[in-house]
Structures are given as structure tokens and as C-alpha cells.
Coordinates of C-alpha atoms and ligand atoms in Angstrom, one line a residue:
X1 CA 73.9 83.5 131.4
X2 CA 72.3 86.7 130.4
X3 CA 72.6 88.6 128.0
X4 CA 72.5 91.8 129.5
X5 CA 74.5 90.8 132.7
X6 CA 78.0 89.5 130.8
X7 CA 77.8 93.0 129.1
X8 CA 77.5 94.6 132.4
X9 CA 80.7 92.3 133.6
X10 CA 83.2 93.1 130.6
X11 CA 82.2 96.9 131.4
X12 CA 83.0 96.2 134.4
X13 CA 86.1 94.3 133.8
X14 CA 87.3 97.1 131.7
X15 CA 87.0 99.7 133.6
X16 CA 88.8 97.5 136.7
X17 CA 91.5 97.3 134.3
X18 CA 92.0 101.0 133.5
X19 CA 91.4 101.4 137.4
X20 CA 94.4 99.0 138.1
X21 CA 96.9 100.9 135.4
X22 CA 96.1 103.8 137.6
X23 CA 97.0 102.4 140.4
X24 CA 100.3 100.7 139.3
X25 CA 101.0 104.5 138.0
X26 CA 100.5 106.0 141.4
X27 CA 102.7 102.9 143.3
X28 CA 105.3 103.6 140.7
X29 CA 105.2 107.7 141.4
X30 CA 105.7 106.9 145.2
X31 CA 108.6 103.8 144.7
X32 CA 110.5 105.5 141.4
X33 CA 109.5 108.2 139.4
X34 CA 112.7 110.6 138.9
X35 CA 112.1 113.9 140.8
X36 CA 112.3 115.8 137.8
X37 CA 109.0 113.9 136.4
X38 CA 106.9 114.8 138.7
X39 CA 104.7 117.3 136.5
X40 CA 104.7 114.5 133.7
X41 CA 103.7 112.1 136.2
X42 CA 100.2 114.5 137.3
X43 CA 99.4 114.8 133.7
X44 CA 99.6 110.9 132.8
X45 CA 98.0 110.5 136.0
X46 CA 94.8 113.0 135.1
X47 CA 94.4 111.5 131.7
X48 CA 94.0 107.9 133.1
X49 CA 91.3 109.2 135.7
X50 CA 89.9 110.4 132.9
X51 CA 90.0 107.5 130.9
X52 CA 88.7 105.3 134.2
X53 CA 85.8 108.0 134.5
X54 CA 84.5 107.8 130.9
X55 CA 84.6 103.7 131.4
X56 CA 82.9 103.7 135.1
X57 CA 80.2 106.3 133.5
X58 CA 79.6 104.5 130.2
X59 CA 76.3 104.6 128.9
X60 CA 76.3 100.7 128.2
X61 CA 76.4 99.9 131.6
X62 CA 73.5 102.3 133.1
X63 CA 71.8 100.4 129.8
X64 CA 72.4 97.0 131.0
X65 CA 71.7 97.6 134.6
X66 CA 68.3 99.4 133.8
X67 CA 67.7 96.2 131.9
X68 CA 68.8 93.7 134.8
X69 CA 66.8 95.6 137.2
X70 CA 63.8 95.4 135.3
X71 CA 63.9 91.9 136.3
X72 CA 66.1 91.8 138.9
X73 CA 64.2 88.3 140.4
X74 CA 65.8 86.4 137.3
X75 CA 69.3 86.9 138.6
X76 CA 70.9 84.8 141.6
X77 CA 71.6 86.3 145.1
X78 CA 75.0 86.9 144.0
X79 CA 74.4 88.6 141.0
X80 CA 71.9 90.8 142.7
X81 CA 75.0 91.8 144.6
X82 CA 77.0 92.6 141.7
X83 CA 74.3 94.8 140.5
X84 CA 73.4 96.3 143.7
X85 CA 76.5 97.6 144.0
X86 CA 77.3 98.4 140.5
X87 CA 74.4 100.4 140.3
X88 CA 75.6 102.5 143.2
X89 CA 79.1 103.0 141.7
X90 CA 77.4 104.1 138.2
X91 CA 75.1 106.7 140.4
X92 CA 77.8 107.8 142.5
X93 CA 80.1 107.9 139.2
X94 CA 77.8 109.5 136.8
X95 CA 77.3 112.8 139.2
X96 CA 80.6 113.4 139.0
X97 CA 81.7 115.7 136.0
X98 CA 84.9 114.9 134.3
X99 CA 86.5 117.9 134.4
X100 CA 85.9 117.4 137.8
X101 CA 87.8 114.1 138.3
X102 CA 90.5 115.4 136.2
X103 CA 91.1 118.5 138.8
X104 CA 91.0 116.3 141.7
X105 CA 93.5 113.9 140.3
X106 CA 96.1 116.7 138.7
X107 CA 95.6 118.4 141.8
X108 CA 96.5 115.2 144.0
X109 CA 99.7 114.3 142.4
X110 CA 100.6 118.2 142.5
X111 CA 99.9 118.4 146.2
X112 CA 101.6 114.9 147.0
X113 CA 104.9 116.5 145.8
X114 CA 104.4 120.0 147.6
X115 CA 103.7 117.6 150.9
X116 CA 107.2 115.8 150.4
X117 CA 108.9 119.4 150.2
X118 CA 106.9 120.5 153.0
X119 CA 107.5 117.6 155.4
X120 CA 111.3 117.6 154.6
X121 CA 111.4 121.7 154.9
X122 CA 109.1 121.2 157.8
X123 CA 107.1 123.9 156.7
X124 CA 103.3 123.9 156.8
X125 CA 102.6 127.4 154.6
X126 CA 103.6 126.8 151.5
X127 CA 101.3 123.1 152.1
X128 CA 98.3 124.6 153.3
X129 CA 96.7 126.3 149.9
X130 CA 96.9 122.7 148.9
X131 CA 94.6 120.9 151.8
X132 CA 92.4 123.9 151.3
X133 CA 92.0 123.2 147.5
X134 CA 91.4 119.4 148.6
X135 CA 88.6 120.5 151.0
X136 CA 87.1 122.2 148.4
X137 CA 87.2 119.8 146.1
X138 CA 85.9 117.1 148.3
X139 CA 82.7 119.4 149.6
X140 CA 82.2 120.0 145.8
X141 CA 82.2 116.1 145.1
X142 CA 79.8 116.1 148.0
X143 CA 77.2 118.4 146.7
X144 CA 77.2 116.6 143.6
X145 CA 76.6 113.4 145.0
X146 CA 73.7 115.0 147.2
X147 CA 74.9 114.8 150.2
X148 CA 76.1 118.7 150.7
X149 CA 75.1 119.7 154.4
X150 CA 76.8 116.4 155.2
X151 CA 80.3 116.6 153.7
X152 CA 82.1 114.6 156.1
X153 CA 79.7 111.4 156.5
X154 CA 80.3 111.6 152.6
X155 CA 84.1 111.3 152.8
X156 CA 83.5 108.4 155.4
X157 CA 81.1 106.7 153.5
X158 CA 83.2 106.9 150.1
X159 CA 85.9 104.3 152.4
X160 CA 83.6 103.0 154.7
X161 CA 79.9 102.4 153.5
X162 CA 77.9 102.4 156.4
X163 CA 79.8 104.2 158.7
X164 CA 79.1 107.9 159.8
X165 CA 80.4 110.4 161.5
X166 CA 77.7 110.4 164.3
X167 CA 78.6 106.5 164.6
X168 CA 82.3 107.0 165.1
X169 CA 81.4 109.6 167.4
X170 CA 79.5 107.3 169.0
X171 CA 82.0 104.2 168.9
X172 CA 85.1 106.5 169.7
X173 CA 83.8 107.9 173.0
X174 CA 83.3 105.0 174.6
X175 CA 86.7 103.8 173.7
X176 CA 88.7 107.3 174.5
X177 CA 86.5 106.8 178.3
X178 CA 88.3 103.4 178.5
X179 CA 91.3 104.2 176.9
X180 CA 92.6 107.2 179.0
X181 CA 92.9 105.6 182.3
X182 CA 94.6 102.3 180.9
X183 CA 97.0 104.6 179.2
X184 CA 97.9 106.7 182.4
X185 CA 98.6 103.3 184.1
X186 CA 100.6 102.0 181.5
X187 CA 102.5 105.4 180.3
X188 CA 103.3 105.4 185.0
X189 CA 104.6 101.9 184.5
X190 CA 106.2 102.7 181.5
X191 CA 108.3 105.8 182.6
X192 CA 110.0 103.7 185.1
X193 CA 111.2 101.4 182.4
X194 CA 113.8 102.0 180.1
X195 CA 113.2 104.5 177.2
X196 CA 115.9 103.6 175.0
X197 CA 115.3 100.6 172.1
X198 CA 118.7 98.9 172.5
X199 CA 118.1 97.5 169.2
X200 CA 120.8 99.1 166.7
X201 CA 122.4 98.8 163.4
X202 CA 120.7 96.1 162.1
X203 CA 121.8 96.0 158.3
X204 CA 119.3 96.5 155.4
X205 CA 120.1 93.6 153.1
X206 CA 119.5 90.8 156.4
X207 CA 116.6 93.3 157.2
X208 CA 114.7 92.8 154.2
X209 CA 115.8 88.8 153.9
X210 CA 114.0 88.7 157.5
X211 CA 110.7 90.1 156.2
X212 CA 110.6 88.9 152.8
X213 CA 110.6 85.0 154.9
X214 CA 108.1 86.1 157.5
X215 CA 105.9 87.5 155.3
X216 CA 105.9 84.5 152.7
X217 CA 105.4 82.3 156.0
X218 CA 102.0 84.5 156.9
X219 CA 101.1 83.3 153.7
X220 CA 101.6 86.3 151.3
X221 CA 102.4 84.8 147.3
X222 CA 105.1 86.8 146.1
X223 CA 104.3 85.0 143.0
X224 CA 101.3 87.7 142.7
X225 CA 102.7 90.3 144.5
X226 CA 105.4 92.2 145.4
X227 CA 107.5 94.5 148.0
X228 CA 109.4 98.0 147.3
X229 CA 110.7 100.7 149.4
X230 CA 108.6 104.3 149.5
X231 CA 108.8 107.1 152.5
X232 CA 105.4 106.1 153.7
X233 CA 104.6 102.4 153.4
X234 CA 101.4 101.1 151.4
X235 CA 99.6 98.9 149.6
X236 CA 98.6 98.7 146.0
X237 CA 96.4 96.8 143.6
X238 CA 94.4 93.5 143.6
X239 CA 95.0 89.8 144.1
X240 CA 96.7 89.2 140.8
X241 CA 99.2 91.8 141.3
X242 CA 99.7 92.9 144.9
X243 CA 102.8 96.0 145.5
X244 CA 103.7 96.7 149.0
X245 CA 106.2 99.0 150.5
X246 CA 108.3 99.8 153.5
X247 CA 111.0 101.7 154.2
X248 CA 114.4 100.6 156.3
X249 CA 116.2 102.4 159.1
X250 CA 119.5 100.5 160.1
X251 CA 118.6 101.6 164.4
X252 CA 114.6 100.9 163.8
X253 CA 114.3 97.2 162.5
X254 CA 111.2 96.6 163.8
X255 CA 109.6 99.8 162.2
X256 CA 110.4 97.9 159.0
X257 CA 109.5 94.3 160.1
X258 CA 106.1 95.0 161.1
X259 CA 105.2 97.9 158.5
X260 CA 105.7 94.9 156.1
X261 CA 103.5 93.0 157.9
X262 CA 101.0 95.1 158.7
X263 CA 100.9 95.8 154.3
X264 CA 101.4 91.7 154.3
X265 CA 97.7 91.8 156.5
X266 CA 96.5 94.4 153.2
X267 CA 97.9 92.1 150.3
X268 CA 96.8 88.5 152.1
X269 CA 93.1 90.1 152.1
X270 CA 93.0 91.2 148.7
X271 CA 95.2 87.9 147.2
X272 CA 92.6 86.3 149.1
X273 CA 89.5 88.3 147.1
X274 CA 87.6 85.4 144.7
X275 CA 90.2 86.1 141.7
X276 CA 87.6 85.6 139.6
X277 CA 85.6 88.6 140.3
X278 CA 88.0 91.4 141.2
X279 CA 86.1 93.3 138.8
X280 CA 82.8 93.1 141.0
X281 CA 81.8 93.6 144.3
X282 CA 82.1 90.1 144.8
X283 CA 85.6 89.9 144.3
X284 CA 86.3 93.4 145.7
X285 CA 87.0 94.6 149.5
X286 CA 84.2 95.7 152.2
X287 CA 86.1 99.3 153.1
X288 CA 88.8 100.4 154.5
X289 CA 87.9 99.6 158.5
X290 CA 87.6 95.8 157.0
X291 CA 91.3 96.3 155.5
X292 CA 93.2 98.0 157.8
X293 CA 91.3 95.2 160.6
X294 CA 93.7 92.5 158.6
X295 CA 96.3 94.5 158.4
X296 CA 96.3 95.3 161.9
X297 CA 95.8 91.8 163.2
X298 CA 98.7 90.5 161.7
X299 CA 100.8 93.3 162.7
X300 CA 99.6 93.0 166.3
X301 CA 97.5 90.4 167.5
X302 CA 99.4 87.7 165.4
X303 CA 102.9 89.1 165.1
X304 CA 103.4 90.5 168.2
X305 CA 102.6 87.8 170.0
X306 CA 104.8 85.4 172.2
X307 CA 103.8 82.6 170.3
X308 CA 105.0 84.4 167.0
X309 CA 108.4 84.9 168.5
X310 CA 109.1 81.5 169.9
X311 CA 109.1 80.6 166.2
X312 CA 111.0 83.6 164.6
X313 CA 113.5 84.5 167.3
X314 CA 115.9 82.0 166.5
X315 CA 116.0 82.8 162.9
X316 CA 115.8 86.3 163.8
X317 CA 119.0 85.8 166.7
X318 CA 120.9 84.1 163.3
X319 CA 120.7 87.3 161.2
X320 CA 121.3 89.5 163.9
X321 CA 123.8 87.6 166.2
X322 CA 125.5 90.8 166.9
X323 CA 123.4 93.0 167.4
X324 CA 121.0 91.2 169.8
X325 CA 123.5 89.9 171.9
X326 CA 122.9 90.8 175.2
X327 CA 119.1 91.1 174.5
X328 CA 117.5 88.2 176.2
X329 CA 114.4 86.7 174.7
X330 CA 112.1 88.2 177.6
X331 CA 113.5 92.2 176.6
X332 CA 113.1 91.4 172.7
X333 CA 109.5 90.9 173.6
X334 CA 109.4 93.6 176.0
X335 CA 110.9 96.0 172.9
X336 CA 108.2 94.5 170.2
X337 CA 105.9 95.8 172.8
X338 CA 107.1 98.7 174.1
X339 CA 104.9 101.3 175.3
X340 CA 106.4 105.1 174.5
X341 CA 104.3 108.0 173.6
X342 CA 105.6 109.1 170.0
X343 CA 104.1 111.8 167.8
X344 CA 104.4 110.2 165.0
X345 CA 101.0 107.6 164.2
X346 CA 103.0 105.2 162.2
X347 CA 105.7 104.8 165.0
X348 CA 103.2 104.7 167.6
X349 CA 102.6 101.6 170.0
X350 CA 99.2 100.0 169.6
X351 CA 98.4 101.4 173.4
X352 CA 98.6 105.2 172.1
X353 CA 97.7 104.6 168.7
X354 CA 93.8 104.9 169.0
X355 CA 94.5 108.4 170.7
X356 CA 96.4 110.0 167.4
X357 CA 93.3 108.6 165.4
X358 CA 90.7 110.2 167.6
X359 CA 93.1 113.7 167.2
X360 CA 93.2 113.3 163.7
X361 CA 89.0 112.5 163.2
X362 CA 88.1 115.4 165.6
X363 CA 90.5 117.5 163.7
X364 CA 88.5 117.1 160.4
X365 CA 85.5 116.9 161.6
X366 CA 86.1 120.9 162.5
X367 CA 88.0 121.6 159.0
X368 CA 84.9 120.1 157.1
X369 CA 82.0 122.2 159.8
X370 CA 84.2 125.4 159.2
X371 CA 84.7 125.9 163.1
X372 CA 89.1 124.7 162.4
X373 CA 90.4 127.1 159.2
X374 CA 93.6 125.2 157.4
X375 CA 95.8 128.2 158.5
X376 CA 95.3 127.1 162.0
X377 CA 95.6 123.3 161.7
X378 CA 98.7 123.4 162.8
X379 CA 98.2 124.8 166.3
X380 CA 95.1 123.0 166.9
X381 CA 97.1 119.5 165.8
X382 CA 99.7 120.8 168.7
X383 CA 97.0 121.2 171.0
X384 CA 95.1 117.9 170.5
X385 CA 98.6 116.1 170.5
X386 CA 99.1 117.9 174.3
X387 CA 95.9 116.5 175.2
X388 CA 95.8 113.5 174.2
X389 CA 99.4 112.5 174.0
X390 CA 100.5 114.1 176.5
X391 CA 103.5 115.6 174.0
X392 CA 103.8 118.8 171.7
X393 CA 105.4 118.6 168.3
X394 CA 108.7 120.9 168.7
X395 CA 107.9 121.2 164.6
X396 CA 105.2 120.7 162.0
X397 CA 107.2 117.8 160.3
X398 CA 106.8 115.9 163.5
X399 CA 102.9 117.4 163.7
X400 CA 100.3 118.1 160.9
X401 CA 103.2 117.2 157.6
X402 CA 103.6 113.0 159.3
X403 CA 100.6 111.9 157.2
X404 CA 100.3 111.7 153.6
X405 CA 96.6 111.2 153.6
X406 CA 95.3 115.0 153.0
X407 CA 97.6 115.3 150.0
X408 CA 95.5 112.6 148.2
X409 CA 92.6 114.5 149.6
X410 CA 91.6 111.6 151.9
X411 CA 89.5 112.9 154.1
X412 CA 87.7 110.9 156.5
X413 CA 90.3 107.9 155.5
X414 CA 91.8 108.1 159.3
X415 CA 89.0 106.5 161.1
X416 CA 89.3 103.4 159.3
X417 CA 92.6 103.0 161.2
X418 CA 91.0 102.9 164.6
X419 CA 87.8 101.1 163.8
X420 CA 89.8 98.5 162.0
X421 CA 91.3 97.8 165.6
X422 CA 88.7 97.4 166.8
X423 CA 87.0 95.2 164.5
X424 CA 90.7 93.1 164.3
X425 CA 90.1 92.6 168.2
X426 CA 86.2 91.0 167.9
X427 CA 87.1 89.5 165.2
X428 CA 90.1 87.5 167.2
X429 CA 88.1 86.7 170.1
X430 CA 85.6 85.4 167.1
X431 CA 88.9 83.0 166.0
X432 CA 90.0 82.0 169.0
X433 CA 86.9 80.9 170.5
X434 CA 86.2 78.9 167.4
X435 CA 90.5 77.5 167.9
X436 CA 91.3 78.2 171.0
X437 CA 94.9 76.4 170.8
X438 CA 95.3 79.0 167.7
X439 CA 98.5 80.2 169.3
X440 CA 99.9 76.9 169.2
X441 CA 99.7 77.0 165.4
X442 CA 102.0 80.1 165.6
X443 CA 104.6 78.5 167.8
X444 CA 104.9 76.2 165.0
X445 CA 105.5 78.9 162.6
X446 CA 102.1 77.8 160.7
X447 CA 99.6 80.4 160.0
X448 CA 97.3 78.5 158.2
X449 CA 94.2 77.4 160.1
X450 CA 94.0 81.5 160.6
X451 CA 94.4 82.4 157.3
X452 CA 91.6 79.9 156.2
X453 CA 89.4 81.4 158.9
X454 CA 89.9 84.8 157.7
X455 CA 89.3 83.7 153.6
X456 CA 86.0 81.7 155.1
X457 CA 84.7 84.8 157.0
X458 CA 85.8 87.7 155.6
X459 CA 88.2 87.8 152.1
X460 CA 85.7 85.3 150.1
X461 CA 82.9 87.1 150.9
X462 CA 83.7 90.6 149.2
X463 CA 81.4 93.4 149.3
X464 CA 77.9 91.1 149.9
X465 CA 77.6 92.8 153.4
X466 CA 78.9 96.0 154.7
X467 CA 81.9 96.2 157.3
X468 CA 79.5 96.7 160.0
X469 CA 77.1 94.0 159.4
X470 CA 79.9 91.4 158.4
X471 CA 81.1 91.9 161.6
X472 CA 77.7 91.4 163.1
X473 CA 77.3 88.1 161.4
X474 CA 81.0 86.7 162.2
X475 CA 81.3 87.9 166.2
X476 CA 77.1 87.6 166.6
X477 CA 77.5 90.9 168.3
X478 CA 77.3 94.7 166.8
X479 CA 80.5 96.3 166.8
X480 CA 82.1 97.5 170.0
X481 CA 85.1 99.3 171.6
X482 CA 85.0 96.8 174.3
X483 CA 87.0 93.7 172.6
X484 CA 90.2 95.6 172.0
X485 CA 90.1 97.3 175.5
X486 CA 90.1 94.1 177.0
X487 CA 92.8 93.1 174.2
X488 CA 95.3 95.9 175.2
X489 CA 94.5 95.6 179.2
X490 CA 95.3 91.7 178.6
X491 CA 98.5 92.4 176.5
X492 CA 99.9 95.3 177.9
X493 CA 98.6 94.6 181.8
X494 CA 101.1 91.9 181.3
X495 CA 103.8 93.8 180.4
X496 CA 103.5 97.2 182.5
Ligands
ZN501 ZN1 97.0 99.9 156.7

């Protein structure tokens, strides 16, 4: 092969390497670093960013990628890719001072731990010089990189390449038109049901025991992988070494079961990246709207399903004899799809959850144009949640301190929620045109055929085409709002 494209790989591969130390160091901050080790932790944590910088910005690979493409024709399609993209990452790396990088990664791991204080105290103030030291940072990053009178389509495009804020806008009105009304119908039918879970101390140990099968039976290796409990649950690292979290509640087993899941949908695509080639865009994902749209049809389309539960009720009725009894198998589906207006996104039912997204996205939209100052995010989060939700947080632990995103300075990460549910719902009409007995397969407990579908179309193919155009190519039709509307009306119609 040559010459000058293996040393572009082991450059490559090192720096993935450092990268991946990195990010075992932040999983291990959020699972078990001692409280007093915090300021240890944001020092260890700047000197590896600094390390990863110096290895993404080394000189040897702008030298070997100014020879490849010199004569780019020589290589394959593939590697064309790899270079494409790696070219990109060098530009996008090199602009980027490493003092720079430094700050933004001290500064994370300082503001992560004056976000757990805050949420617990339930006190914005002493938070919000933090989020405004983030949003500095990140409109600095953007002026370096070029793209200073658009900030925000620079924070979207750093998770989702292709996207912009102008075609979120775009996407997310048409599904808000479609969404309120459908939601008014099923919040009216809702509020004459029940709003009580009757589902109650359900202990940890058979809690976890539950997951850890389902998940293995979704087809997650916990040979390569792994799953730990953190106050926000998430996903770490590549497909040789996968860590999950979630977090257990003795009255919420569900919030557990399907967190898991929905990190299972996370680790199956990246275990499912060509393990050959994590270090390159071939072997590396296509944004965060492609992840979260496995993560989210797992959790929902696959797991929630009535097919799912024929298989796993009676397992799950063998744990939990005591605590479902009473429950028939028609209100344990009913409660796995229960429809009540929560302010907290992660707790949220998949018919509301759109709506915190679309608060969250207009929200920063206004903190990065200047029109929404970080002293008043609070209110204006209380106002959009009236709005939208229909419900006021009584307190900012239950408003703007839920997400752990802006501590990290991840702005513009929200929308990848919603767009991933919306490319999870094309996507499964995609599947189950292509097999429509697919349910069947889950009846069976066998997950299989789906899993193959999604490694054929989607996890195998990396980074060779952006979220938008994969999507395009798989479904034959550009994204649109209008799959999961019909998705939700079909599900939830059913129910309310
Ligand atoms: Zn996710």
C-alpha cells in the first residue's frame, strides 16, 4: 500500500488511541472518581486534551495528506474517504490553539462538578458564570475555525456535519405543526386515565439481572463492553471497548430498563463500526442524529413494542412476581407507554419528547444571537416549558440544571436528539418494508435479521456519507418529520 497513506493511518491510530484514554478518563470521572478528586481529575483531564491535540495537529499527518492529495486518483474510493475526512479533522484541528483546548477541557471538568452542586442545591446562580464561560469559549472556537457570524451552525455542524440551524428550523416546524394537535388529543385522552405508575419497589439487584439479559439478547457483547451506574446515563468509547451507564430507582424500573437500552441502541452501533478502522472515518460514526436514531429505535420502536413484550413479560413477571401482580399484560403495556407530560427530557414519553427538544434548540439559538442573556435562561426555560409543555418547573433543578449537556459546553448537541427520531422512524418504515413480518422476529425474542439490517445500512458504512444523505440513500427519500408523526399517531392513537 502506500507509503504515505500507512503513515497517515498509524497517526491516525495514535491519536484514536490517546482520544480513547480520554474518554475512559471522563466515563471513569462520571461512574467513580472520589469527590475529593475532582480538581485532580480536570488537570489529568487537560493534559490528555493536550496530548490528543498535539497528535490530531501533528505535522506528519498534514505532510502525508498533502502528499496523498497530490495524487489523490491513486487511492481507492475508500481511502479517498479516509483522507477526505482526515483532511477536514487536521484543518478543523490545526486552527485550534492549544492553550485553547486546554481551557475548554479544564474548564469542562470544572463546570461539570459546579453543575452536580447546582442541580442538587437547585440553584442556577452560582452555575450560570460557567455556561457563560462555555459560550464564550465555543464562539471563540468558532471564529477560529472561520465560521464567526455563524456560531451556532458551527456547534451543530461539529455533531452533525451537514446539518444547520436553518435546516432544523426548517425540519422542526413542520413537525411542532403536527405535533401539537396530536399531543392535545392524546394529553385529553390521557388525563382521563390514570396518572399514577403502579409499578413499585422493584429491587436493584433483579433490576439490573433484567437488563443485563435484555440487552445481551438485542445483541450488545459484553465481552467488548460494559455497563455502570452514573446520575445521567451515557455512552462511552468505541467497538472494542464499549461503557454504558444507567442509574436505578427501586419505584421507576422502567426508567432503568429502557435508559439501558436506549445506551444498548449507542454501544450495538459503535460495536457494530468495521473494528478494523475505528481510527478512520471508515470505522467511525456519521453524527450524533445517526446515533441517537439507534439508540432511539431500540428504546422505542423495538422495545416498546407489543411484540417485544410477548417475549420478555414472562421473564420479566418471574423477577417481579410481586410486584406486578395485579398488573395485567394489557396495563404493563399501557405503563411502557404511558403518555404524562414531565419536565424532565429524560423521563419524558416519546409523544412529548420532541417538544422539550424544540424548547431546548430555540433556547440556544437566542443564547448564541445574543437576544437570551444566561442570567435569564432560567425564566425563558420556564416559559418555553409553559408553552410547550403545558407545565412550569416549581424549581430550576426540575428546569434549566436537568441536562448535563452545557456543562461540557455542548451546544447545539440537543437537536440530535429529535432529528434522530426522526430519522429512527424513516428508517423503520425503510426495515419493515424490506421484512414486513419483522415483528414476528421480536415475539421470538430474536433481534437478529434487524440488527444485520442496521450493520448493512448504517454501522458498516461509517462516515462515507453524511447523516442526511445516508438517510437519503437507505429510505430513497430526503429526510422528513412526517414518518415519525405517522409513527406516534399509529402507536399512541392506539392507546389514547
Ligand atoms: Zn442517546
Amino acid at each position: 500500500m502506500n507509503d504515505a497513506y500507512l503513515r497517515l493511518i498509524e497517526r491516525l491510530k495514535h491519536r484514536h488511541l490517546i482520544g480513547s484514554v480520554q474518554g475512559l478518563l471522563g466515563w471513569d470521572e462520571q461512574v467513580n472518581l472520589p469527590p475529593q478528586s475532582a480538581d485532580f481529575r480536570a488537570e489529568q483531564m487537560a493534559t490528555i486534551a493536550g496530548l490528543e491535540h498535539a497528535a490530531a495537529s501533528d505535522g506528519r499527518i498534514g505532510e502525508a495528506l498533502a502528499q496523498l492529495e497530490a495524487a489523490i486518483d491513486d487511492l481507492d474510493s475508500d481511502q479517498q474517504i479516509v483522507v477526505r475526512e482526515a483532511r477536514k479533522d487536521f484543518d478543523r484541528v490545526t486552527k485550534l490553539p492549544a492553550e485553547f483546548v486546554e481551557e475548554k477541557a479544564r474548564h469542562s471538568s470544572a463546570a461539570y462538578h459546579a453543575w452536580t452542586k447546582a442541580r442538587t442545591d437547585r440553584e442556577f446562580e452560582p452555575y450560570a458564570p460557567f455556561i457563560a464561560k462555555h459560550l464564550e469559549l465555543a464562539k471563540r472556537e468558532a471564529d477560529y475555525q472561520g465560521w464567526g457570524d455563524r456560531p451556532y451552525d458551527y456547534a451543530i455542524e461539529l455533531h452533525d456535519p451537514g446539518f444547520s440551524a436553518e435546516v432544523i428550523d426548517g425540519l422542526f416546524a413542520e413537525l411542532k405543526a403536527g405535533l401539537i394537535p396530536l399531543v392535545q388529543k392524546i394529553d385529553a385522552a390521557a388525563a382521563a386515565q390514570s396518572s399514577q405508575s403502579p409499578l413499585r419497589g422493584f429491587p436493584v439487584d433483579a433490576q439490573r439481572e433484567f437488563l443485563e439479559e435484555v440487552t445481551a439478547k438485542l445483541g450488545f457483547d459484553y465481552g467488548r463492553g460494559r455497563i455502570d451506574v452514573s446520575p445521567h446515563p451515557f455512552c462511552e468509547g468505541s467497538g472494542t471497548d464499549v461503557r454504558m451507564t444507567t442509574r436505578f430507582q427501586e419505584d421507576e424500573p422502567l426508567d432503568s430498563l429502557f435508559s439501558s437500552i436506549h445506551e444498548t441502541g449507542h454501544g450495538l452501533y459503535e460495536q457494530g463500526l468495521p473494528m478494523a478502522d475505528h481510527a478512520t472515518a471508515l470505522g467511525q460514526h456519521a453524527g450524533m442524529a445517526m446515533h441517537e436514531s439507534q439508540s432511539r429505535m431500540w428504546e422505542n420502536q423495538v422495545c416498546r413494542s407489543r411484540a417485544f413484550w410477548q417475549h420478555f413479560e414472562p421473564r420479566f413477571r418471574e423477577l417481579f412476581g410481586g410486584q406486578v401482580k395485579g398488573v395485567s399484560s394489557d396495563e404493563l403495556y399501557r405503563e411502557i407507554n404511558a403518555v404524562r407530560p414531565t419536565l424532565i427530557r429524560v423521563d419524558s414519553d416519546e409523544v412529548h419528547y420532541n417538544l422539550h427538544i424544540i424548547l431546548r434548540f430555540e433556547l440556544e439559538k437566542k443564547l448564541f444571537s445574543g437576544e437570551l442573556a444566561v442570567a435569564d435562561i432560567p425564566t425563558a426555560w420556564n416559559d418555553g416549558c409553559e408553552e410547550l409543555l403545558g407545565c412550569r418547573p416549581q424549581h430550576d433543578g426540575e428546569g434549566v440544571l436537568q441536562d448535563v449537556h452545557w456543562s461540557g459546553g455542548a451546544f447545539g448537541y440537543f437537536p440530535s436528539y429529535c432529528l434522530g427520531n426522526m430519522i429512527a422512524a424513516q428508517n423503520w418504515n425503510a426495515v419493515r418494508q424490506e421484512m414486513p413480518d419483522l415483528e414476528g422476529d421480536f415475539a421470538k425474542g430474536e433481534f437478529g435479521r434487524l440488527l444485520e439490517w442496521l450493520r448493512r445500512n448504517v454501522h458498516q458504512q461509517g462516515k462515507r456519507l453524511s447523516a442526511l444523505d445516508r438517510v437519503e440513500v437507505v429510505t430513497k427519500a430526503p429526510l422528513s418529520p412526517q414518518p415519525l408523526l405517522t409513527y406516534l399517531a399509529e402507536r399512541y392513537g392506539s392507546l389514547y
